[in-house]
mmCIF file of C-alpha atoms and ligand atoms in Angstrom:
data_model
loop_
_atom_site.group_PDB
_atom_site.id
_atom_site.type_symbol
_atom_site.label_atom_id
_atom_site.label_comp_id
_atom_site.label_asym_id
_atom_site.label_seq_id
_atom_site.Cartn_x
_atom_site.Cartn_y
_atom_site.Cartn_z
ATOM 1 C CA MET A 1 18.154 12.282 -8.596
ATOM 2 C CA ILE A 2 15.649 10.984 -11.112
ATOM 3 C CA ARG A 3 14.033 13.252 -13.683
ATOM 4 C CA SER A 4 10.268 12.954 -13.519
ATOM 5 C CA LYS A 5 7.061 14.645 -14.578
ATOM 6 C CA ALA A 6 4.090 15.303 -12.337
ATOM 7 C CA ILE A 7 0.543 16.505 -12.890
ATOM 8 C CA VAL A 8 -0.256 19.514 -10.734
ATOM 9 C CA PHE A 9 -3.686 20.716 -9.635
ATOM 10 C CA ALA A 10 -3.812 24.334 -8.498
ATOM 11 C CA ALA A 11 -7.513 25.098 -8.113
ATOM 12 C CA PRO A 12 -10.938 23.774 -9.125
ATOM 13 C CA ARG A 13 -11.831 24.370 -12.780
ATOM 14 C CA ARG A 14 -8.273 25.400 -13.657
ATOM 15 C CA PRO A 15 -6.387 23.308 -16.236
ATOM 16 C CA LEU A 16 -4.064 20.636 -14.912
ATOM 17 C CA VAL A 17 -0.409 21.300 -15.693
ATOM 18 C CA CYS A 18 2.318 18.715 -16.297
ATOM 19 C CA HIS A 19 5.538 19.888 -14.575
ATOM 20 C CA ASP A 20 9.112 18.632 -14.871
ATOM 21 C CA THR A 21 10.402 17.585 -11.459
ATOM 22 C CA THR A 22 13.267 15.704 -9.895
ATOM 23 C CA VAL A 23 12.878 12.914 -7.398
ATOM 24 C CA PRO A 24 15.655 12.435 -4.819
ATOM 25 C CA GLU A 25 17.057 9.061 -3.828
ATOM 26 C CA PRO A 26 14.791 7.519 -1.175
ATOM 27 C CA GLY A 27 15.600 7.827 2.513
ATOM 28 C CA PRO A 28 15.872 4.663 4.664
ATOM 29 C CA ASP A 29 12.068 4.435 5.188
ATOM 30 C CA GLN A 30 11.185 5.375 1.609
ATOM 31 C CA PHE A 31 11.159 3.833 -1.844
ATOM 32 C CA VAL A 32 10.715 5.192 -5.329
ATOM 33 C CA VAL A 33 8.263 3.612 -7.743
ATOM 34 C CA ARG A 34 8.156 4.040 -11.512
ATOM 35 C CA VAL A 35 4.431 4.481 -12.101
ATOM 36 C CA THR A 36 3.146 2.248 -14.896
ATOM 37 C CA HIS A 37 -0.619 2.504 -14.256
ATOM 38 C CA ALA A 38 -2.628 5.271 -12.587
ATOM 39 C CA GLY A 39 -6.377 4.770 -12.407
ATOM 40 C CA ILE A 40 -8.938 7.514 -12.845
ATOM 41 C CA CYS A 41 -11.479 7.463 -10.041
ATOM 42 C CA GLY A 42 -14.862 9.177 -9.808
ATOM 43 C CA SER A 43 -13.419 11.242 -6.970
ATOM 44 C CA ASP A 44 -10.888 12.765 -9.420
ATOM 45 C CA VAL A 45 -13.861 14.176 -11.312
ATOM 46 C CA HIS A 46 -15.201 15.594 -8.040
ATOM 47 C CA ARG A 47 -11.801 17.081 -7.245
ATOM 48 C CA LEU A 48 -11.485 18.934 -10.552
ATOM 49 C CA ILE A 49 -14.873 20.586 -10.191
ATOM 50 C CA GLY A 50 -14.261 21.564 -6.579
ATOM 51 C CA ASP A 51 -16.599 19.198 -4.713
ATOM 52 C CA LEU A 52 -13.689 18.180 -2.490
ATOM 53 C CA GLY A 53 -12.735 21.778 -1.709
ATOM 54 C CA ALA A 54 -9.849 23.886 -2.960
ATOM 55 C CA PRO A 55 -6.258 22.995 -1.984
ATOM 56 C CA ALA A 56 -4.196 25.546 -0.030
ATOM 57 C CA GLY A 57 -1.508 25.426 -2.731
ATOM 58 C CA PRO A 58 -0.641 23.398 -5.818
ATOM 59 C CA VAL A 59 -0.964 19.670 -5.216
ATOM 60 C CA CYS A 60 -0.244 16.301 -6.800
ATOM 61 C CA PHE A 61 -2.958 13.648 -6.822
ATOM 62 C CA GLY A 62 -3.976 10.316 -8.337
ATOM 63 C CA HIS A 63 -4.680 7.672 -5.714
ATOM 64 C CA GLU A 64 -4.738 4.390 -7.627
ATOM 65 C CA GLY A 65 -1.208 3.366 -8.519
ATOM 66 C CA VAL A 66 0.595 0.373 -9.909
ATOM 67 C CA GLY A 67 4.300 0.510 -10.607
ATOM 68 C CA VAL A 68 7.725 -1.042 -10.288
ATOM 69 C CA ILE A 69 10.067 -0.396 -7.368
ATOM 70 C CA GLU A 70 12.983 1.549 -8.803
ATOM 71 C CA SER A 71 15.054 2.161 -5.673
ATOM 72 C CA ILE A 72 14.418 1.192 -2.096
ATOM 73 C CA GLY A 73 15.536 2.399 1.338
ATOM 74 C CA ALA A 74 17.281 0.047 3.767
ATOM 75 C CA ASN A 75 14.315 -0.204 6.166
ATOM 76 C CA VAL A 76 11.744 -1.197 3.568
ATOM 77 C CA LYS A 77 11.685 -4.978 3.721
ATOM 78 C CA THR A 78 8.030 -5.941 3.336
ATOM 79 C CA ASP A 79 4.731 -4.555 2.101
ATOM 80 C CA ARG A 80 1.960 -3.734 4.584
ATOM 81 C CA VAL A 81 0.844 -7.338 4.886
ATOM 82 C CA GLY A 82 4.312 -8.826 5.276
ATOM 83 C CA ASN A 83 5.278 -9.923 1.750
ATOM 84 C CA PRO A 84 8.986 -9.295 1.108
ATOM 85 C CA VAL A 85 9.641 -6.504 -1.389
ATOM 86 C CA ALA A 86 12.715 -5.605 -3.415
ATOM 87 C CA LYS A 87 13.774 -3.459 -6.322
ATOM 88 C CA GLY A 88 12.029 -4.635 -9.481
ATOM 89 C CA ASN A 89 8.855 -5.871 -7.732
ATOM 90 C CA ARG A 90 5.494 -4.561 -8.901
ATOM 91 C CA ILE A 91 3.242 -3.045 -6.296
ATOM 92 C CA TYR A 92 -0.270 -1.654 -5.998
ATOM 93 C CA TRP A 93 -0.803 1.293 -3.676
ATOM 94 C CA VAL A 94 -3.250 3.887 -2.507
ATOM 95 C CA PRO A 95 -1.451 6.975 -1.142
ATOM 96 C CA GLY A 96 -1.788 7.623 2.539
ATOM 97 C CA GLY A 97 -2.168 4.867 5.036
ATOM 98 C CA SER A 98 -1.826 4.533 8.685
ATOM 99 C CA CYS A 99 0.601 6.461 10.853
ATOM 100 C CA GLY A 100 0.037 4.032 13.717
ATOM 101 C CA GLN A 101 -0.099 6.968 16.163
ATOM 102 C CA CYS A 102 -3.388 8.858 15.849
ATOM 103 C CA ARG A 103 -6.665 7.730 17.405
ATOM 104 C CA PHE A 104 -7.933 6.317 14.121
ATOM 105 C CA CYS A 105 -4.777 4.368 13.336
ATOM 106 C CA ARG A 106 -4.673 2.865 16.815
ATOM 107 C CA GLY A 107 -8.163 1.461 16.216
ATOM 108 C CA GLU A 108 -9.626 0.717 12.821
ATOM 109 C CA LYS A 109 -7.128 0.874 9.985
ATOM 110 C CA THR A 110 -9.335 3.010 7.795
ATOM 111 C CA LEU A 111 -7.226 4.780 5.239
ATOM 112 C CA GLY A 112 -8.373 8.349 4.936
ATOM 113 C CA PHE A 113 -9.274 9.005 8.568
ATOM 114 C CA CYS A 114 -5.624 9.088 9.667
ATOM 115 C CA GLN A 115 -5.127 12.489 11.265
ATOM 116 C CA ASN A 116 -1.541 12.670 10.048
ATOM 117 C CA ARG A 117 -2.501 12.036 6.456
ATOM 118 C CA VAL A 118 -1.400 14.752 4.052
ATOM 119 C CA TRP A 119 -3.539 14.394 0.967
ATOM 120 C CA PRO A 120 -3.638 15.553 -1.779
ATOM 121 C CA ALA A 121 0.157 15.921 -1.656
ATOM 122 C CA PRO A 122 1.710 19.384 -1.797
ATOM 123 C CA PHE A 123 3.626 19.810 -5.058
ATOM 124 C CA GLY A 124 7.374 20.221 -4.697
ATOM 125 C CA ALA A 125 8.173 17.520 -2.161
ATOM 126 C CA PRO A 126 8.503 13.796 -2.930
ATOM 127 C CA ASN A 127 5.051 12.200 -2.654
ATOM 128 C CA ALA A 128 3.002 9.108 -3.424
ATOM 129 C CA ALA A 129 0.599 10.619 -5.983
ATOM 130 C CA ALA A 130 0.023 8.336 -8.965
ATOM 131 C CA PHE A 131 -0.258 10.988 -11.691
ATOM 132 C CA GLN A 132 3.505 11.288 -12.033
ATOM 133 C CA GLU A 133 6.315 9.258 -13.570
ATOM 134 C CA PHE A 134 8.070 8.478 -10.286
ATOM 135 C CA ALA A 135 6.322 8.395 -6.934
ATOM 136 C CA THR A 136 7.965 8.291 -3.508
ATOM 137 C CA LEU A 137 6.271 6.002 -1.011
ATOM 138 C CA ASP A 138 7.186 5.202 2.563
ATOM 139 C CA LEU A 139 6.525 2.683 5.304
ATOM 140 C CA THR A 140 3.171 4.255 6.188
ATOM 141 C CA THR A 141 1.801 3.989 2.639
ATOM 142 C CA SER A 142 -0.833 1.339 1.963
ATOM 143 C CA PHE A 143 0.902 -0.866 -0.565
ATOM 144 C CA CYS A 144 0.972 -4.499 -1.537
ATOM 145 C CA ARG A 145 3.244 -6.513 -3.804
ATOM 146 C CA ILE A 146 1.616 -7.920 -6.945
ATOM 147 C CA PRO A 147 2.574 -11.572 -7.319
ATOM 148 C CA ASP A 148 4.021 -12.901 -10.572
ATOM 149 C CA GLY A 149 1.242 -14.176 -12.784
ATOM 150 C CA VAL A 150 -1.194 -11.435 -11.759
ATOM 151 C CA THR A 151 -1.334 -8.728 -14.408
ATOM 152 C CA SER A 152 -1.039 -5.085 -13.487
ATOM 153 C CA ASP A 153 -4.114 -4.425 -15.640
ATOM 154 C CA SER A 154 -6.221 -6.793 -13.559
ATOM 155 C CA VAL A 155 -5.258 -4.932 -10.382
ATOM 156 C CA ILE A 156 -5.782 -1.397 -11.681
ATOM 157 C CA ALA A 157 -8.989 -2.310 -13.547
ATOM 158 C CA PHE A 158 -11.061 -1.659 -10.425
ATOM 159 C CA GLY A 159 -8.683 0.816 -8.834
ATOM 160 C CA CYS A 160 -9.800 1.893 -5.385
ATOM 161 C CA ALA A 161 -13.275 0.484 -6.098
ATOM 162 C CA MET A 162 -12.243 -3.057 -5.167
ATOM 163 C CA PRO A 163 -10.792 -2.251 -1.719
ATOM 164 C CA THR A 164 -13.797 0.036 -1.223
ATOM 165 C CA ALA A 165 -16.187 -2.819 -2.001
ATOM 166 C CA LEU A 166 -14.253 -5.227 0.222
ATOM 167 C CA THR A 167 -14.351 -2.688 3.055
ATOM 168 C CA ALA A 168 -18.110 -2.260 2.629
ATOM 169 C CA LEU A 169 -18.460 -6.027 2.792
ATOM 170 C CA GLN A 170 -16.489 -6.059 6.052
ATOM 171 C CA ARG A 171 -18.872 -3.471 7.462
ATOM 172 C CA LEU A 172 -21.940 -5.399 6.312
ATOM 173 C CA GLY A 173 -20.751 -8.725 7.710
ATOM 174 C CA ASP A 174 -21.406 -12.172 6.281
ATOM 175 C CA ILE A 175 -23.556 -12.098 3.159
ATOM 176 C CA SER A 176 -23.470 -15.755 2.213
ATOM 177 C CA GLY A 177 -26.903 -17.066 1.277
ATOM 178 C CA THR A 178 -28.430 -13.591 1.075
ATOM 179 C CA ASN A 179 -30.239 -11.789 -1.724
ATOM 180 C CA VAL A 180 -28.224 -8.742 -2.645
ATOM 181 C CA VAL A 181 -29.290 -5.695 -4.631
ATOM 182 C CA ILE A 182 -26.590 -3.307 -5.817
ATOM 183 C CA GLN A 183 -27.584 0.210 -6.809
ATOM 184 C CA GLY A 184 -25.102 1.537 -9.319
ATOM 185 C CA SER A 185 -22.972 -0.026 -12.037
ATOM 186 C CA GLY A 186 -19.901 2.193 -11.778
ATOM 187 C CA PRO A 187 -16.610 0.657 -10.639
ATOM 188 C CA VAL A 188 -17.782 0.259 -7.015
ATOM 189 C CA GLY A 189 -21.103 -1.291 -8.087
ATOM 190 C CA LEU A 190 -19.389 -3.730 -10.433
ATOM 191 C CA ALA A 191 -16.735 -4.588 -7.827
ATOM 192 C CA MET A 192 -19.524 -5.139 -5.288
ATOM 193 C CA CYS A 193 -21.360 -7.412 -7.713
ATOM 194 C CA LEU A 194 -18.301 -9.590 -8.086
ATOM 195 C CA VAL A 195 -17.498 -9.514 -4.367
ATOM 196 C CA ALA A 196 -21.085 -10.544 -3.558
ATOM 197 C CA ARG A 197 -20.806 -13.445 -5.988
ATOM 198 C CA LEU A 198 -17.406 -14.553 -4.654
ATOM 199 C CA ASN A 199 -18.723 -14.364 -1.085
ATOM 200 C CA GLY A 200 -21.649 -16.693 -1.593
ATOM 201 C CA ALA A 201 -24.632 -14.398 -2.147
ATOM 202 C CA ALA A 202 -27.648 -16.463 -3.200
ATOM 203 C CA GLN A 203 -28.866 -13.916 -5.735
ATOM 204 C CA VAL A 204 -27.371 -10.675 -6.973
ATOM 205 C CA ALA A 205 -29.302 -7.972 -8.800
ATOM 206 C CA VAL A 206 -27.712 -4.808 -10.182
ATOM 207 C CA ILE A 207 -29.542 -1.572 -10.973
ATOM 208 C CA GLY A 208 -27.676 0.844 -13.223
ATOM 209 C CA ASP A 209 -26.809 2.031 -16.684
ATOM 210 C CA PRO A 210 -25.617 2.057 -19.422
ATOM 211 C CA VAL A 211 -26.182 -1.397 -20.901
ATOM 212 C CA LEU A 212 -22.444 -1.810 -21.528
ATOM 213 C CA ARG A 213 -21.859 -1.754 -17.784
ATOM 214 C CA LEU A 214 -24.852 -3.927 -16.997
ATOM 215 C CA ASP A 215 -23.473 -6.525 -19.411
ATOM 216 C CA ILE A 216 -20.324 -6.592 -17.298
ATOM 217 C CA ALA A 217 -22.431 -7.068 -14.174
ATOM 218 C CA ARG A 218 -23.990 -10.030 -15.958
ATOM 219 C CA ARG A 219 -20.528 -11.366 -16.767
ATOM 220 C CA PHE A 220 -19.615 -11.048 -13.079
ATOM 221 C CA GLY A 221 -22.538 -13.249 -12.179
ATOM 222 C CA ALA A 222 -25.496 -10.913 -11.634
ATOM 223 C CA ASP A 223 -28.740 -12.919 -11.769
ATOM 224 C CA ALA A 224 -30.762 -9.875 -12.731
ATOM 225 C CA ILE A 225 -29.898 -6.486 -14.143
ATOM 226 C CA PHE A 226 -32.206 -3.486 -14.274
ATOM 227 C CA SER A 227 -31.523 -0.565 -16.554
ATOM 228 C CA LEU A 228 -32.493 2.659 -14.814
ATOM 229 C CA SER A 229 -33.574 4.189 -18.081
ATOM 230 C CA ASP A 230 -35.715 1.239 -19.170
ATOM 231 C CA THR A 231 -37.492 0.453 -15.903
ATOM 232 C CA THR A 232 -39.469 2.426 -13.374
ATOM 233 C CA ARG A 233 -38.830 2.302 -9.677
ATOM 234 C CA GLU A 234 -42.120 0.403 -9.219
ATOM 235 C CA GLU A 235 -41.156 -2.160 -11.847
ATOM 236 C CA ARG A 236 -37.784 -2.742 -10.210
ATOM 237 C CA ARG A 237 -39.364 -3.211 -6.799
ATOM 238 C CA ALA A 238 -41.961 -5.613 -8.203
ATOM 239 C CA ARG A 239 -39.258 -7.706 -9.885
ATOM 240 C CA ILE A 240 -37.079 -7.812 -6.783
ATOM 241 C CA LEU A 241 -40.028 -8.864 -4.636
ATOM 242 C CA GLU A 242 -40.763 -11.574 -7.193
ATOM 243 C CA MET A 243 -37.140 -12.784 -7.041
ATOM 244 C CA THR A 244 -37.271 -12.982 -3.239
ATOM 245 C CA ASP A 245 -40.686 -14.617 -2.731
ATOM 246 C CA GLY A 246 -42.150 -11.318 -1.678
ATOM 247 C CA ALA A 247 -39.643 -10.741 1.123
ATOM 248 C CA GLY A 248 -37.351 -8.113 -0.386
ATOM 249 C CA ALA A 249 -33.565 -8.004 -0.412
ATOM 250 C CA ASN A 250 -31.514 -9.032 2.618
ATOM 251 C CA VAL A 251 -28.746 -6.675 1.597
ATOM 252 C CA VAL A 252 -28.818 -3.502 -0.475
ATOM 253 C CA VAL A 253 -25.642 -1.647 -1.388
ATOM 254 C CA GLU A 254 -25.900 1.976 -2.491
ATOM 255 C CA ALA A 255 -23.064 2.522 -4.962
ATOM 256 C CA ALA A 256 -24.948 5.003 -7.105
ATOM 257 C CA GLY A 257 -23.896 8.303 -5.548
ATOM 258 C CA ARG A 258 -27.378 9.696 -6.129
ATOM 259 C CA VAL A 259 -29.597 10.661 -3.256
ATOM 260 C CA GLU A 260 -32.725 9.276 -4.965
ATOM 261 C CA ALA A 261 -31.178 5.840 -4.621
ATOM 262 C CA PHE A 262 -31.509 5.965 -0.836
ATOM 263 C CA ASP A 263 -35.292 5.985 -0.673
ATOM 264 C CA GLU A 264 -35.579 3.347 -3.359
ATOM 265 C CA GLY A 265 -32.968 1.129 -1.680
ATOM 266 C CA LEU A 266 -34.600 1.415 1.729
ATOM 267 C CA HIS A 267 -37.882 0.176 0.279
ATOM 268 C CA LEU A 268 -36.241 -2.797 -1.416
ATOM 269 C CA LEU A 269 -35.136 -4.260 1.936
ATOM 270 C CA ALA A 270 -36.620 -7.282 3.642
ATOM 271 C CA HIS A 271 -37.169 -7.400 7.400
ATOM 272 C CA TYR A 272 -33.743 -7.527 9.108
ATOM 273 C CA GLY A 273 -32.279 -6.135 5.900
ATOM 274 C CA ARG A 274 -28.917 -4.417 5.849
ATOM 275 C CA TYR A 275 -28.212 -1.319 3.814
ATOM 276 C CA ALA A 276 -24.671 -0.085 3.080
ATOM 277 C CA ILE A 277 -24.243 3.520 1.952
ATOM 278 C CA VAL A 278 -21.054 3.610 -0.088
ATOM 279 C CA GLY A 279 -21.557 5.895 -3.068
ATOM 280 C CA LEU A 280 -22.962 8.997 -1.363
ATOM 281 C CA TYR A 281 -19.706 10.389 -0.028
ATOM 282 C CA SER A 282 -19.306 13.947 -1.268
ATOM 283 C CA GLY A 283 -21.214 17.159 -1.650
ATOM 284 C CA SER A 284 -24.377 17.246 0.398
ATOM 285 C CA ALA A 285 -27.547 15.364 -0.133
ATOM 286 C CA THR A 286 -30.679 15.404 1.939
ATOM 287 C CA THR A 287 -33.726 13.242 1.734
ATOM 288 C CA SER A 288 -36.597 12.580 4.054
ATOM 289 C CA PHE A 289 -37.320 9.110 5.331
ATOM 290 C CA ASN A 290 -39.505 7.469 7.867
ATOM 291 C CA PRO A 291 -37.518 6.163 10.867
ATOM 292 C CA VAL A 292 -40.556 4.147 11.962
ATOM 293 C CA TYR A 293 -40.126 2.078 8.814
ATOM 294 C CA VAL A 294 -36.494 1.373 9.773
ATOM 295 C CA ASN A 295 -37.513 0.448 13.299
ATOM 296 C CA ASN A 296 -40.491 -1.699 12.396
ATOM 297 C CA ARG A 297 -38.458 -3.821 9.999
ATOM 298 C CA ASN A 298 -35.332 -4.125 12.171
ATOM 299 C CA ILE A 299 -33.314 -2.579 9.377
ATOM 300 C CA ARG A 300 -29.638 -1.787 9.780
ATOM 301 C CA ILE A 301 -28.085 1.088 7.836
ATOM 302 C CA VAL A 302 -24.284 1.251 7.711
ATOM 303 C CA GLY A 303 -22.038 3.872 6.201
ATOM 304 C CA SER A 304 -18.804 2.827 4.566
ATOM 305 C CA MET A 305 -16.369 5.636 3.841
ATOM 306 C CA TYR A 306 -12.817 5.155 2.559
ATOM 307 C CA LEU A 307 -11.199 1.800 2.741
ATOM 308 C CA ASP A 308 -9.547 -0.512 5.171
ATOM 309 C CA MET A 309 -5.819 -0.542 4.539
ATOM 310 C CA ARG A 310 -5.744 -4.333 4.632
ATOM 311 C CA GLU A 311 -8.136 -4.478 1.701
ATOM 312 C CA ILE A 312 -5.385 -3.162 -0.595
ATOM 313 C CA ALA A 313 -3.977 -6.671 -0.261
ATOM 314 C CA GLY A 314 -7.539 -8.038 -0.447
ATOM 315 C CA ALA A 315 -7.956 -6.401 -3.850
ATOM 316 C CA VAL A 316 -4.741 -7.971 -5.118
ATOM 317 C CA ASP A 317 -6.040 -11.346 -3.881
ATOM 318 C CA VAL A 318 -9.303 -10.882 -5.790
ATOM 319 C CA ALA A 319 -7.329 -10.047 -8.951
ATOM 320 C CA ALA A 320 -5.219 -13.187 -8.391
ATOM 321 C CA GLN A 321 -8.283 -15.387 -7.804
ATOM 322 C CA ALA A 322 -10.695 -14.025 -10.347
ATOM 323 C CA GLY A 323 -8.919 -11.537 -12.619
ATOM 324 C CA ALA A 324 -8.122 -13.938 -15.454
ATOM 325 C CA LYS A 325 -11.396 -15.865 -15.183
ATOM 326 C CA TYR A 326 -13.576 -12.761 -15.376
ATOM 327 C CA GLY A 327 -11.332 -10.755 -17.702
ATOM 328 C CA PHE A 328 -10.756 -7.773 -15.377
ATOM 329 C CA GLY A 329 -8.290 -6.267 -17.853
ATOM 330 C CA ASP A 330 -11.139 -5.786 -20.373
ATOM 331 C CA LEU A 331 -12.630 -3.164 -18.062
ATOM 332 C CA ILE A 332 -9.836 -0.795 -19.088
ATOM 333 C CA THR A 333 -11.383 0.840 -22.129
ATOM 334 C CA HIS A 334 -9.234 3.993 -22.322
ATOM 335 C CA ARG A 335 -5.502 4.656 -21.799
ATOM 336 C CA PHE A 336 -3.939 8.114 -21.727
ATOM 337 C CA ALA A 337 -0.421 9.527 -21.561
ATOM 338 C CA LEU A 338 0.483 11.445 -18.384
ATOM 339 C CA GLU A 339 0.143 14.796 -20.173
ATOM 340 C CA GLN A 340 -3.467 13.855 -21.027
ATOM 341 C CA THR A 341 -4.551 13.264 -17.430
ATOM 342 C CA GLU A 342 -7.209 15.954 -17.670
ATOM 343 C CA ASP A 343 -8.614 14.338 -20.838
ATOM 344 C CA ALA A 344 -8.662 11.036 -18.993
ATOM 345 C CA ILE A 345 -10.645 12.548 -16.100
ATOM 346 C CA ASN A 346 -13.056 14.231 -18.519
ATOM 347 C CA CYS A 347 -13.518 10.950 -20.351
ATOM 348 C CA ALA A 348 -14.491 9.282 -17.084
ATOM 349 C CA SER A 349 -16.718 12.227 -16.234
ATOM 350 C CA ARG A 350 -18.674 11.844 -19.475
ATOM 351 C CA GLY A 351 -19.180 8.150 -18.712
ATOM 352 C CA GLU A 352 -17.457 7.074 -21.923
ATOM 353 C CA SER A 353 -15.040 4.737 -20.231
ATOM 354 C CA ILE A 354 -15.622 1.757 -18.036
ATOM 355 C CA LYS A 355 -12.160 2.312 -16.628
ATOM 356 C CA ALA A 356 -9.807 4.993 -17.890
ATOM 357 C CA ILE A 357 -6.181 4.896 -16.833
ATOM 358 C CA VAL A 358 -3.142 7.063 -17.264
ATOM 359 C CA VAL A 359 0.100 5.358 -18.266
ATOM 360 C CA PRO A 360 2.801 7.651 -16.824
ATOM 361 C CA SER A 361 5.847 5.652 -17.819
ATOM 362 C CA GLY A 362 4.710 2.701 -19.898
ATOM 363 C CA GLU A 363 5.131 -0.912 -18.778
HETATM 364 ZN ZN1 ZN B 1 -10.886 6.547 -5.682
HETATM 365 ZN ZN1 ZN B 2 -2.997 7.997 11.743
#
């Protein structure tokens, strides 16, 4: 038995409570991780205010974890992409994964669609939530070892945004040589900016706010940045047409989470343009658009919800390749103790942080 503490969410708009718990020794298919870094995600803000519905009972959550394997069951030999793992190794994980049995897991490995996924995790049983000192993971969890030389900060800096961006890229297809416009400069928008650059986009433009975030987009290689508050929609379109010899963007990625972005993004596309909808994933949003416009320009619109399990390892690779060069760790502007998880989520909600994290058990 290990003594632990866990953050518990009972209902929307009710305070989060930090409970003392005990974590049993792992079974043969399980392992226990001491959580060193737990990222705050935009979806945590949505959860607290009830956009994701109310849980049936008290639950544990936090879905961006980095930690150290504390004890490990006999059957856990490798991570989900085959790297050997042992006690003492650092890993990055997103709770849930692929059961291998349901219709989703037999096809695409999209984490989140698995019909046997239990998330958020009911409080009281060992679980993989990140907002706790010790998490219990198992062979179905999406996890990847972090190699020596790659800092934990550089992996958690983007949290689930990096695998989300990599999954969106998979769904878009090859973007080398294209002109890319990214709507939104939150974690997914910034991750997408970097991913576009690393994958050979000819030009990358980012629309967002505040300037602090746009400066990071610039650091990640954006050729143009447009502040939403300083430019009009017409000005942005005129500049993007100018950048693309009047053609428009080959690829637009909606990572803004605002329905107004859709109409603007659609009208930034060139003929044969591709549009990925990534940020509009919760609540409900309706807008009218002209399907004739989509038809007449041979436009493709793709949704990209959740993330491909394999991109957990993809995100660790990006941190290994580019984390030091681009200073990923600098994105972490706020760190909170486990007991302050609600403050951390509120900080992210107010847009004060670039990335806020909770540090459940220190390094
Ligand atoms: Zn997330
Ligand atoms: Zn499944």
